[in-house]
């Protein structure tokens, strides 16, 4: 017997086996048990969330002769034939391939025929939004006045493309993206059934990469099992899926927030050399900072970050050291970078420049180099007199400065000597240090590439074209 893909082998056969859609399961099961079924259903949701599987279970339950509490028995002749794919009264139509008016007219001509084997003739039209306007108009008349023995189940990933006249004649069900815990539970069940040793973090990574689609998770697991030689680990999953992995991203972020630009660039080059795409690396990096932002909100937010415990602890530490405002600034910069990379021929170069900017934002504060004394030029010191020494209405001259912290407390520092001939670079270094001290990282990211120049009392900041 030929190999059967996991998503086909583990396709649910009853409503109770459906994962992640309890609101739909309860409604349909109660309607079947109470005999309140509709003549048309519209299943909406992203790929891999169970629309087709639910349609097949509903079609089987409608034709089951020994249904119990809304569940098909999977024992009667109708259920057995449906499970084998040999039932004549269930017709699956791919609207992407049969989207014209001729196909809908043919459907209307055959719809009046009575069921050959079961109780209902069920038409499952997948990707129904692909039908043309004329085909929708032809289908509309059938939905308005269908024969009693016919049930339509329409499935789509883009419900906004379906005419409202069609939608209004159907019972609409919204399929939710399946959560990581639910997908991980099903993957754990499958690996146990196949006697495969799988690390919990590996299954969690597969569930996260599936982005709410159980079918995608099963396809990725199938691919991992095909190349597996031993235990299934997160590194194996990352290699098969073409992602960097959480360990890599954690160390990468450590370089960035530590101000290690060279280390961040080296890690990027290693990942690209291993076949990782810069766009995918950016998405993983941005998602990691998103998790840091969530963890910074407090311990109660830990459940919103589905990562292994060791990664979670490091992420909490990095979030506490970085700070909420800084993480927000980084996420904002990375989100803008995504659109730049989509329209750039050199994605890696754009990402490298961003890594340098981000790393320089977090560079530790360095002592400012004091200028060498010039024997020919004397520094002009501005002495701040005590507040009581200046009459209330005395006019100020150019050489008098406004007192900021005038006090006679001996613990206060002495007035700072300020040179009127201070070089442009030293002035700019002090500005940069002040921006870092004030944590103005968003401003710092934009001006860090500037070159200072000073002409007289005018200060310029030049940028390359």
Tab-separated table of N, CA and C in Angstrom, residues 278-416:
chain	number	residue	atom	x	y	z
A	278	UNK	N	16.924	36.691	4.114
A	278	UNK	CA	16.913	37.892	4.966
A	278	UNK	C	15.512	38.304	5.405
A	279	UNK	N	14.531	38.173	4.518
A	279	UNK	CA	13.166	38.536	4.894
A	279	UNK	C	12.630	37.673	6.014
A	280	UNK	N	12.904	36.364	5.957
A	280	UNK	CA	12.463	35.464	7.019
A	280	UNK	C	13.191	35.761	8.326
A	281	UNK	N	14.480	36.069	8.235
A	281	UNK	CA	15.251	36.419	9.435
A	281	UNK	C	14.696	37.682	10.083
A	282	UNK	N	14.314	38.661	9.264
A	282	UNK	CA	13.725	39.889	9.804
A	282	UNK	C	12.422	39.591	10.531
A	283	UNK	N	11.589	38.733	9.951
A	283	UNK	CA	10.319	38.383	10.603
A	283	UNK	C	10.561	37.701	11.953
A	284	UNK	N	11.527	36.783	12.001
A	284	UNK	CA	11.822	36.109	13.263
A	284	UNK	C	12.366	37.089	14.301
A	285	UNK	N	13.226	38.009	13.842
A	285	UNK	CA	13.794	38.991	14.763
A	285	UNK	C	12.709	39.906	15.313
A	286	UNK	N	11.800	40.342	14.450
A	286	UNK	CA	10.728	41.232	14.896
A	286	UNK	C	9.781	40.496	15.841
A	287	UNK	N	9.488	39.219	15.575
A	287	UNK	CA	8.614	38.450	16.445
A	287	UNK	C	9.268	38.237	17.817
A	288	UNK	N	10.593	38.092	17.841
A	288	UNK	CA	11.292	37.924	19.118
A	288	UNK	C	11.177	39.192	19.954
A	289	UNK	N	11.373	40.354	19.322
A	289	UNK	CA	11.224	41.611	20.051
A	289	UNK	C	9.776	41.813	20.487
A	290	UNK	N	8.835	41.326	19.680
A	290	UNK	CA	7.424	41.382	20.101
A	290	UNK	C	7.227	40.591	21.380
A	291	UNK	N	7.815	39.400	21.460
A	291	UNK	CA	7.695	38.595	22.671
A	291	UNK	C	8.360	39.286	23.862
A	292	UNK	N	9.490	39.941	23.630
A	292	UNK	CA	10.133	40.702	24.696
A	292	UNK	C	9.211	41.800	25.200
A	293	UNK	N	8.530	42.452	24.283
A	293	UNK	CA	7.610	43.527	24.671
A	293	UNK	C	6.459	42.993	25.510
A	294	UNK	N	5.948	41.817	25.148
A	294	UNK	CA	4.857	41.211	25.907
A	294	UNK	C	5.334	40.813	27.303
A	295	UNK	N	6.511	40.215	27.383
A	295	UNK	CA	7.025	39.786	28.686
A	295	UNK	C	7.314	40.967	29.598
A	296	UNK	N	7.653	42.114	29.020
A	296	UNK	CA	7.954	43.285	29.829
A	296	UNK	C	6.715	43.797	30.565
A	297	UNK	N	5.524	43.340	30.135
A	297	UNK	CA	4.287	43.774	30.774
A	297	UNK	C	4.074	43.129	32.139
A	298	UNK	N	4.737	41.999	32.392
A	298	UNK	CA	4.592	41.375	33.696
A	298	UNK	C	4.494	39.866	33.603
A	299	UNK	N	4.584	39.154	34.743
A	299	UNK	CA	4.554	37.686	34.736
A	299	UNK	C	3.261	37.109	34.177
A	300	UNK	N	2.141	37.834	34.313
A	300	UNK	CA	0.875	37.301	33.825
A	300	UNK	C	0.830	37.204	32.310
A	301	UNK	N	1.783	37.827	31.604
A	301	UNK	CA	1.807	37.790	30.136
A	301	UNK	C	2.633	36.633	29.601
A	302	UNK	N	3.184	35.795	30.470
A	302	UNK	CA	4.044	34.701	30.012
A	302	UNK	C	3.302	33.709	29.123
A	303	UNK	N	2.014	33.517	29.390
A	303	UNK	CA	1.248	32.551	28.606
A	303	UNK	C	1.090	32.977	27.154
A	304	UNK	N	1.303	34.263	26.864
A	304	UNK	CA	1.169	34.754	25.503
A	304	UNK	C	2.435	34.549	24.680
A	305	UNK	N	3.472	33.989	25.305
A	305	UNK	CA	4.751	33.780	24.616
A	305	UNK	C	5.061	32.287	24.611
A	306	UNK	N	4.695	31.562	23.540
A	306	UNK	CA	4.901	30.111	23.503
A	306	UNK	C	6.326	29.734	23.101
A	307	UNK	N	7.250	29.828	24.056
A	307	UNK	CA	8.641	29.448	23.811
A	307	UNK	C	9.106	28.547	24.951
A	308	UNK	N	10.165	27.756	24.745
A	308	UNK	CA	10.673	26.906	25.819
A	308	UNK	C	11.094	27.725	27.038
A	309	UNK	N	11.164	27.066	28.193
A	309	UNK	CA	11.416	27.767	29.445
A	309	UNK	C	12.780	28.436	29.472
A	310	UNK	N	13.813	27.784	28.920
A	310	UNK	CA	15.141	28.397	28.953
A	310	UNK	C	15.194	29.653	28.086
A	311	UNK	N	14.529	29.616	26.929
A	311	UNK	CA	14.463	30.800	26.073
A	311	UNK	C	13.638	31.880	26.756
A	312	UNK	N	12.581	31.467	27.452
A	312	UNK	CA	11.697	32.429	28.114
A	312	UNK	C	12.444	33.211	29.193
A	313	UNK	N	13.287	32.540	29.956
A	313	UNK	CA	14.032	33.222	31.013
A	313	UNK	C	15.015	34.232	30.431
A	314	UNK	N	15.720	33.813	29.368
A	314	UNK	CA	16.649	34.748	28.727
A	314	UNK	C	15.903	35.933	28.123
A	315	UNK	N	14.737	35.661	27.564
A	315	UNK	CA	13.949	36.724	26.948
A	315	UNK	C	13.466	37.717	28.006
A	316	UNK	N	13.060	37.218	29.163
A	316	UNK	CA	12.644	38.104	30.254
A	316	UNK	C	13.803	38.977	30.722
A	317	UNK	N	14.972	38.396	30.815
A	317	UNK	CA	16.141	39.181	31.223
A	317	UNK	C	16.457	40.259	30.192
A	318	UNK	N	16.443	39.894	28.921
A	318	UNK	CA	16.731	40.875	27.877
A	318	UNK	C	15.690	41.987	27.855
A	319	UNK	N	14.422	41.627	28.080
A	319	UNK	CA	13.368	42.635	28.091
A	319	UNK	C	13.558	43.612	29.249
A	320	UNK	N	13.926	43.094	30.436
A	320	UNK	CA	14.125	43.967	31.591
A	320	UNK	C	15.312	44.889	31.381
A	321	UNK	N	16.386	44.393	30.766
A	321	UNK	CA	17.577	45.206	30.550
A	321	UNK	C	17.361	46.245	29.447
A	322	UNK	N	16.548	45.908	28.462
A	322	UNK	CA	16.355	46.807	27.317
A	322	UNK	C	15.342	47.901	27.617
A	323	UNK	N	14.229	47.558	28.246
A	323	UNK	CA	13.214	48.561	28.562
A	323	UNK	C	12.124	48.625	27.506
A	324	UNK	N	10.914	48.966	27.969
A	324	UNK	CA	9.752	48.948	27.085
A	324	UNK	C	9.873	49.949	25.941
A	325	UNK	N	10.281	51.181	26.235
A	325	UNK	CA	10.346	52.206	25.195
A	325	UNK	C	11.372	51.840	24.137
A	326	UNK	N	12.496	51.295	24.551
A	326	UNK	CA	13.525	50.904	23.590
A	326	UNK	C	13.046	49.766	22.692
A	327	UNK	N	12.340	48.803	23.282
A	327	UNK	CA	11.819	47.693	22.472
A	327	UNK	C	10.799	48.208	21.468
A	328	UNK	N	9.939	49.127	21.909
A	328	UNK	CA	8.972	49.720	20.984
A	328	UNK	C	9.670	50.422	19.827
A	329	UNK	N	10.739	51.143	20.118
A	329	UNK	CA	11.478	51.824	19.057
A	329	UNK	C	12.092	50.822	18.077
A	330	UNK	N	12.634	49.732	18.604
A	330	UNK	CA	13.230	48.718	17.732
A	330	UNK	C	12.173	48.080	16.839
A	331	UNK	N	11.018	47.727	17.410
A	331	UNK	CA	9.946	47.126	16.610
A	331	UNK	C	9.483	48.081	15.516
A	332	UNK	N	9.400	49.363	15.853
A	332	UNK	CA	8.981	50.347	14.856
A	332	UNK	C	9.992	50.431	13.713
A	333	UNK	N	11.279	50.428	14.047
A	333	UNK	CA	12.316	50.490	13.017
A	333	UNK	C	12.293	49.234	12.155
A	334	UNK	N	12.155	48.069	12.774
A	334	UNK	CA	12.142	46.811	12.018
A	334	UNK	C	10.908	46.710	11.125
A	335	UNK	N	9.772	47.209	11.584
A	335	UNK	CA	8.562	47.149	10.757
A	335	UNK	C	8.710	48.018	9.517
A	336	UNK	N	9.334	49.188	9.660
A	336	UNK	CA	9.587	50.016	8.479
A	336	UNK	C	10.603	49.363	7.553
A	337	UNK	N	11.533	48.643	8.155
A	337	UNK	CA	12.565	47.983	7.361
A	337	UNK	C	11.971	46.916	6.455
A	338	UNK	N	10.884	46.271	6.898
A	338	UNK	CA	10.266	45.232	6.075
A	338	UNK	C	9.811	45.762	4.737
A	339	UNK	N	9.175	46.928	4.708
A	339	UNK	CA	8.726	47.494	3.438
A	339	UNK	C	9.903	47.930	2.586
A	340	UNK	N	10.981	48.406	3.207
A	340	UNK	CA	12.159	48.789	2.441
A	340	UNK	C	12.789	47.577	1.760
A	341	UNK	N	12.849	46.467	2.465
A	341	UNK	CA	13.475	45.270	1.907
A	341	UNK	C	12.665	44.690	0.760
A	342	UNK	N	11.342	44.837	0.807
A	342	UNK	CA	10.514	44.290	-0.272
A	342	UNK	C	10.782	44.979	-1.603
A	343	UNK	N	11.195	46.231	-1.558
A	343	UNK	CA	11.431	46.991	-2.780
A	343	UNK	C	12.918	47.226	-3.029
A	344	UNK	N	13.762	46.448	-2.394
A	344	UNK	CA	15.203	46.611	-2.557
A	344	UNK	C	15.798	45.378	-3.221
A	345	UNK	N	16.784	45.605	-4.084
A	345	UNK	CA	17.470	44.489	-4.742
A	345	UNK	C	18.490	43.835	-3.814
A	346	UNK	N	18.962	44.576	-2.807
A	346	UNK	CA	19.944	44.040	-1.863
A	346	UNK	C	19.364	43.916	-0.472
A	347	UNK	N	18.561	42.886	-0.238
A	347	UNK	CA	17.902	42.719	1.054
A	347	UNK	C	18.916	42.590	2.185
A	348	UNK	N	19.979	41.819	1.943
A	348	UNK	CA	20.949	41.594	3.018
A	348	UNK	C	21.657	42.894	3.395
A	349	UNK	N	21.970	43.731	2.397
A	349	UNK	CA	22.665	44.982	2.689
A	349	UNK	C	21.778	45.903	3.519
A	350	UNK	N	20.510	45.966	3.170
A	350	UNK	CA	19.577	46.805	3.933
A	350	UNK	C	19.491	46.318	5.380
A	351	UNK	N	19.425	45.006	5.549
A	351	UNK	CA	19.341	44.451	6.903
A	351	UNK	C	20.636	44.689	7.665
A	352	UNK	N	21.766	44.579	7.000
A	352	UNK	CA	23.045	44.829	7.661
A	352	UNK	C	23.143	46.274	8.159
A	353	UNK	N	22.726	47.228	7.312
A	353	UNK	CA	22.760	48.630	7.732
A	353	UNK	C	21.877	48.859	8.947
A	354	UNK	N	20.704	48.205	8.975
A	354	UNK	CA	19.805	48.350	10.126
A	354	UNK	C	20.424	47.751	11.384
A	355	UNK	N	21.111	46.624	11.253
A	355	UNK	CA	21.744	46.008	12.416
A	355	UNK	C	22.815	46.921	12.997
A	356	UNK	N	23.571	47.603	12.126
A	356	UNK	CA	24.603	48.525	12.607
A	356	UNK	C	23.964	49.683	13.361
A	357	UNK	N	22.886	50.228	12.801
A	357	UNK	CA	22.204	51.336	13.476
A	357	UNK	C	21.661	50.908	14.838
A	358	UNK	N	21.006	49.738	14.865
A	358	UNK	CA	20.439	49.269	16.129
A	358	UNK	C	21.531	48.999	17.156
A	359	UNK	N	22.637	48.405	16.719
A	359	UNK	CA	23.724	48.103	17.654
A	359	UNK	C	24.338	49.377	18.199
A	360	UNK	N	24.482	50.402	17.361
A	360	UNK	CA	25.058	51.666	17.827
A	360	UNK	C	24.114	52.383	18.792
A	361	UNK	N	22.813	52.140	18.646
A	361	UNK	CA	21.868	52.694	19.607
A	361	UNK	C	22.134	52.180	21.019
A	362	UNK	N	22.592	50.923	21.116
A	362	UNK	CA	22.794	50.298	22.419
A	362	UNK	C	24.261	50.251	22.823
A	363	UNK	N	25.133	50.993	22.107
A	363	UNK	CA	26.554	50.996	22.452
A	363	UNK	C	26.752	51.575	23.843
A	364	UNK	N	27.515	50.900	24.709
A	364	UNK	CA	27.730	51.440	26.059
A	364	UNK	C	28.354	52.826	26.018
A	365	UNK	N	28.032	53.633	27.018
A	365	UNK	CA	28.517	55.007	27.077
A	365	UNK	C	30.032	55.029	27.257
A	366	UNK	N	30.724	55.771	26.382
A	366	UNK	CA	32.169	55.885	26.426
A	366	UNK	C	32.545	57.264	26.966
A	367	UNK	N	33.658	57.384	27.670
A	367	UNK	CA	34.071	58.699	28.175
A	367	UNK	C	34.431	59.628	27.027
A	368	UNK	N	34.002	60.864	27.150
A	368	UNK	CA	34.276	61.846	26.115
A	368	UNK	C	35.726	62.291	26.202
A	369	UNK	N	36.417	62.291	25.065
A	369	UNK	CA	37.813	62.702	25.024
A	369	UNK	C	37.916	64.208	25.191
A	370	UNK	N	38.701	64.645	26.155
A	370	UNK	CA	38.876	66.064	26.398
A	370	UNK	C	39.869	66.635	25.393
A	371	UNK	N	39.649	67.863	24.903
A	371	UNK	CA	40.565	68.451	23.928
A	371	UNK	C	41.897	68.814	24.572
A	372	UNK	N	42.970	68.729	23.764
A	372	UNK	CA	44.284	69.115	24.245
A	372	UNK	C	44.319	70.615	24.518
A	373	UNK	N	44.931	71.052	25.596
A	373	UNK	CA	44.995	72.486	25.886
A	373	UNK	C	45.831	73.230	24.854
A	374	UNK	N	45.351	74.367	24.433
A	374	UNK	CA	46.036	75.200	23.464
A	374	UNK	C	46.679	76.361	24.214
A	375	UNK	N	48.000	76.408	24.218
A	375	UNK	CA	48.648	77.476	24.992
A	375	UNK	C	48.351	78.871	24.475
A	376	UNK	N	48.018	78.986	23.188
A	376	UNK	CA	47.767	80.297	22.619
A	376	UNK	C	46.350	80.775	22.867
A	377	UNK	N	45.472	79.863	23.222
A	377	UNK	CA	44.060	80.229	23.422
A	377	UNK	C	43.654	79.870	24.842
A	378	UNK	N	43.130	80.822	25.514
A	378	UNK	CA	42.683	80.613	26.884
A	378	UNK	C	41.207	80.288	26.899
A	379	UNK	N	40.850	79.327	27.743
A	379	UNK	CA	39.445	78.982	27.877
A	379	UNK	C	38.729	80.059	28.656
A	380	UNK	N	37.596	80.391	28.165
A	380	UNK	CA	36.773	81.404	28.828
A	380	UNK	C	35.792	80.691	29.732
A	381	UNK	N	35.927	80.859	31.031
A	381	UNK	CA	35.071	80.181	31.994
A	381	UNK	C	33.882	81.051	32.329
A	382	UNK	N	32.752	80.396	32.442
A	382	UNK	CA	31.521	81.070	32.818
A	382	UNK	C	31.218	80.694	34.250
A	383	UNK	N	31.349	81.639	35.143
A	383	UNK	CA	31.093	81.386	36.555
A	383	UNK	C	29.664	81.775	36.886
A	384	UNK	N	28.957	80.904	37.507
A	384	UNK	CA	27.576	81.156	37.896
A	384	UNK	C	27.569	81.695	39.308
A	385	UNK	N	27.198	82.962	39.497
A	385	UNK	CA	27.181	83.522	40.852
A	385	UNK	C	25.993	83.002	41.625
A	386	UNK	N	26.026	83.099	42.919
A	386	UNK	CA	24.856	82.692	43.715
A	386	UNK	C	23.640	83.508	43.342
A	387	UNK	N	22.468	82.900	43.512
A	387	UNK	CA	21.239	83.567	43.106
A	387	UNK	C	21.042	84.865	43.870
A	388	UNK	N	21.514	84.940	45.121
A	388	UNK	CA	21.319	86.128	45.935
A	388	UNK	C	22.227	87.276	45.538
A	389	UNK	N	23.284	86.991	44.751
A	389	UNK	CA	24.233	88.025	44.382
A	389	UNK	C	23.736	88.891	43.250
A	390	UNK	N	22.721	88.444	42.527
A	390	UNK	CA	22.236	89.211	41.380
A	390	UNK	C	20.967	89.940	41.754
A	391	UNK	N	20.943	91.326	41.613
A	391	UNK	CA	19.709	92.067	41.883
A	391	UNK	C	18.598	91.591	40.993
A	392	UNK	N	17.401	91.745	41.492
A	392	UNK	CA	16.232	91.181	40.813
A	392	UNK	C	16.036	91.745	39.428
A	393	UNK	N	16.285	93.042	39.236
A	393	UNK	CA	16.011	93.681	37.945
A	393	UNK	C	17.277	94.038	37.190
A	394	UNK	N	18.391	93.454	37.555
A	394	UNK	CA	19.642	93.790	36.881
A	394	UNK	C	19.639	93.234	35.466
A	395	UNK	N	19.930	94.046	34.449
A	395	UNK	CA	19.997	93.526	33.075
A	395	UNK	C	21.212	92.630	32.902
A	396	UNK	N	21.042	91.560	32.131
A	396	UNK	CA	22.132	90.620	31.898
A	396	UNK	C	23.003	91.084	30.733
A	397	UNK	N	24.298	90.858	30.859
A	397	UNK	CA	25.212	91.122	29.742
A	397	UNK	C	25.520	89.817	29.050
A	398	UNK	N	26.321	89.877	27.975
A	398	UNK	CA	26.643	88.661	27.229
A	398	UNK	C	27.438	87.680	28.067
A	399	UNK	N	28.218	88.178	29.016
A	399	UNK	CA	29.084	87.299	29.773
A	399	UNK	C	28.408	86.730	31.016
A	400	UNK	N	27.133	87.139	31.253
A	400	UNK	CA	26.413	86.604	32.395
A	400	UNK	C	25.500	85.485	31.954
A	401	UNK	N	25.529	84.376	32.647
A	401	UNK	CA	24.725	83.201	32.292
A	401	UNK	C	23.576	83.054	33.271
A	402	UNK	N	22.502	82.477	32.789
A	402	UNK	CA	21.338	82.249	33.635
A	402	UNK	C	21.631	81.122	34.603
A	403	UNK	N	21.461	81.341	35.897
A	403	UNK	CA	21.777	80.274	36.856
A	403	UNK	C	20.755	79.158	36.737
A	404	UNK	N	21.264	77.913	36.660
A	404	UNK	CA	20.386	76.754	36.575
A	404	UNK	C	20.237	76.097	37.938
A	405	UNK	N	21.334	75.828	38.579
A	405	UNK	CA	21.287	75.153	39.880
A	405	UNK	C	22.162	75.928	40.888
A	406	UNK	N	21.966	77.186	40.948
A	406	UNK	CA	22.776	78.016	41.842
A	406	UNK	C	22.562	77.640	43.292
A	407	UNK	N	23.594	77.280	43.966
A	407	UNK	CA	23.519	76.884	45.366
A	407	UNK	C	24.904	76.936	45.961
A	408	UNK	N	24.983	77.085	47.236
A	408	UNK	CA	26.264	77.117	47.919
A	408	UNK	C	26.569	75.791	48.610
A	409	UNK	N	25.775	74.764	48.259
A	409	UNK	CA	26.007	73.441	48.839
A	409	UNK	C	27.356	72.920	48.373
A	410	UNK	N	28.278	72.591	49.257
A	410	UNK	CA	29.611	72.142	48.835
A	410	UNK	C	29.580	70.813	48.113
A	411	UNK	N	28.484	70.047	48.206
A	411	UNK	CA	28.422	68.765	47.509
A	411	UNK	C	28.118	68.925	46.034
A	412	UNK	N	27.663	70.095	45.587
A	412	UNK	CA	27.338	70.305	44.183
A	412	UNK	C	28.631	70.460	43.378
A	413	UNK	N	28.643	70.027	42.122
A	413	UNK	CA	29.856	70.141	41.307
A	413	UNK	C	30.148	71.589	40.971
A	414	UNK	N	31.433	71.842	40.675
A	414	UNK	CA	31.859	73.168	40.263
A	414	UNK	C	31.349	73.459	38.850
A	415	UNK	N	31.246	74.763	38.496
A	415	UNK	CA	30.833	75.107	37.133
A	415	UNK	C	31.773	74.500	36.106
A	416	UNK	N	31.182	73.998	35.001
A	416	UNK	CA	31.960	73.324	33.967
A	416	UNK	C	32.625	74.354	33.077
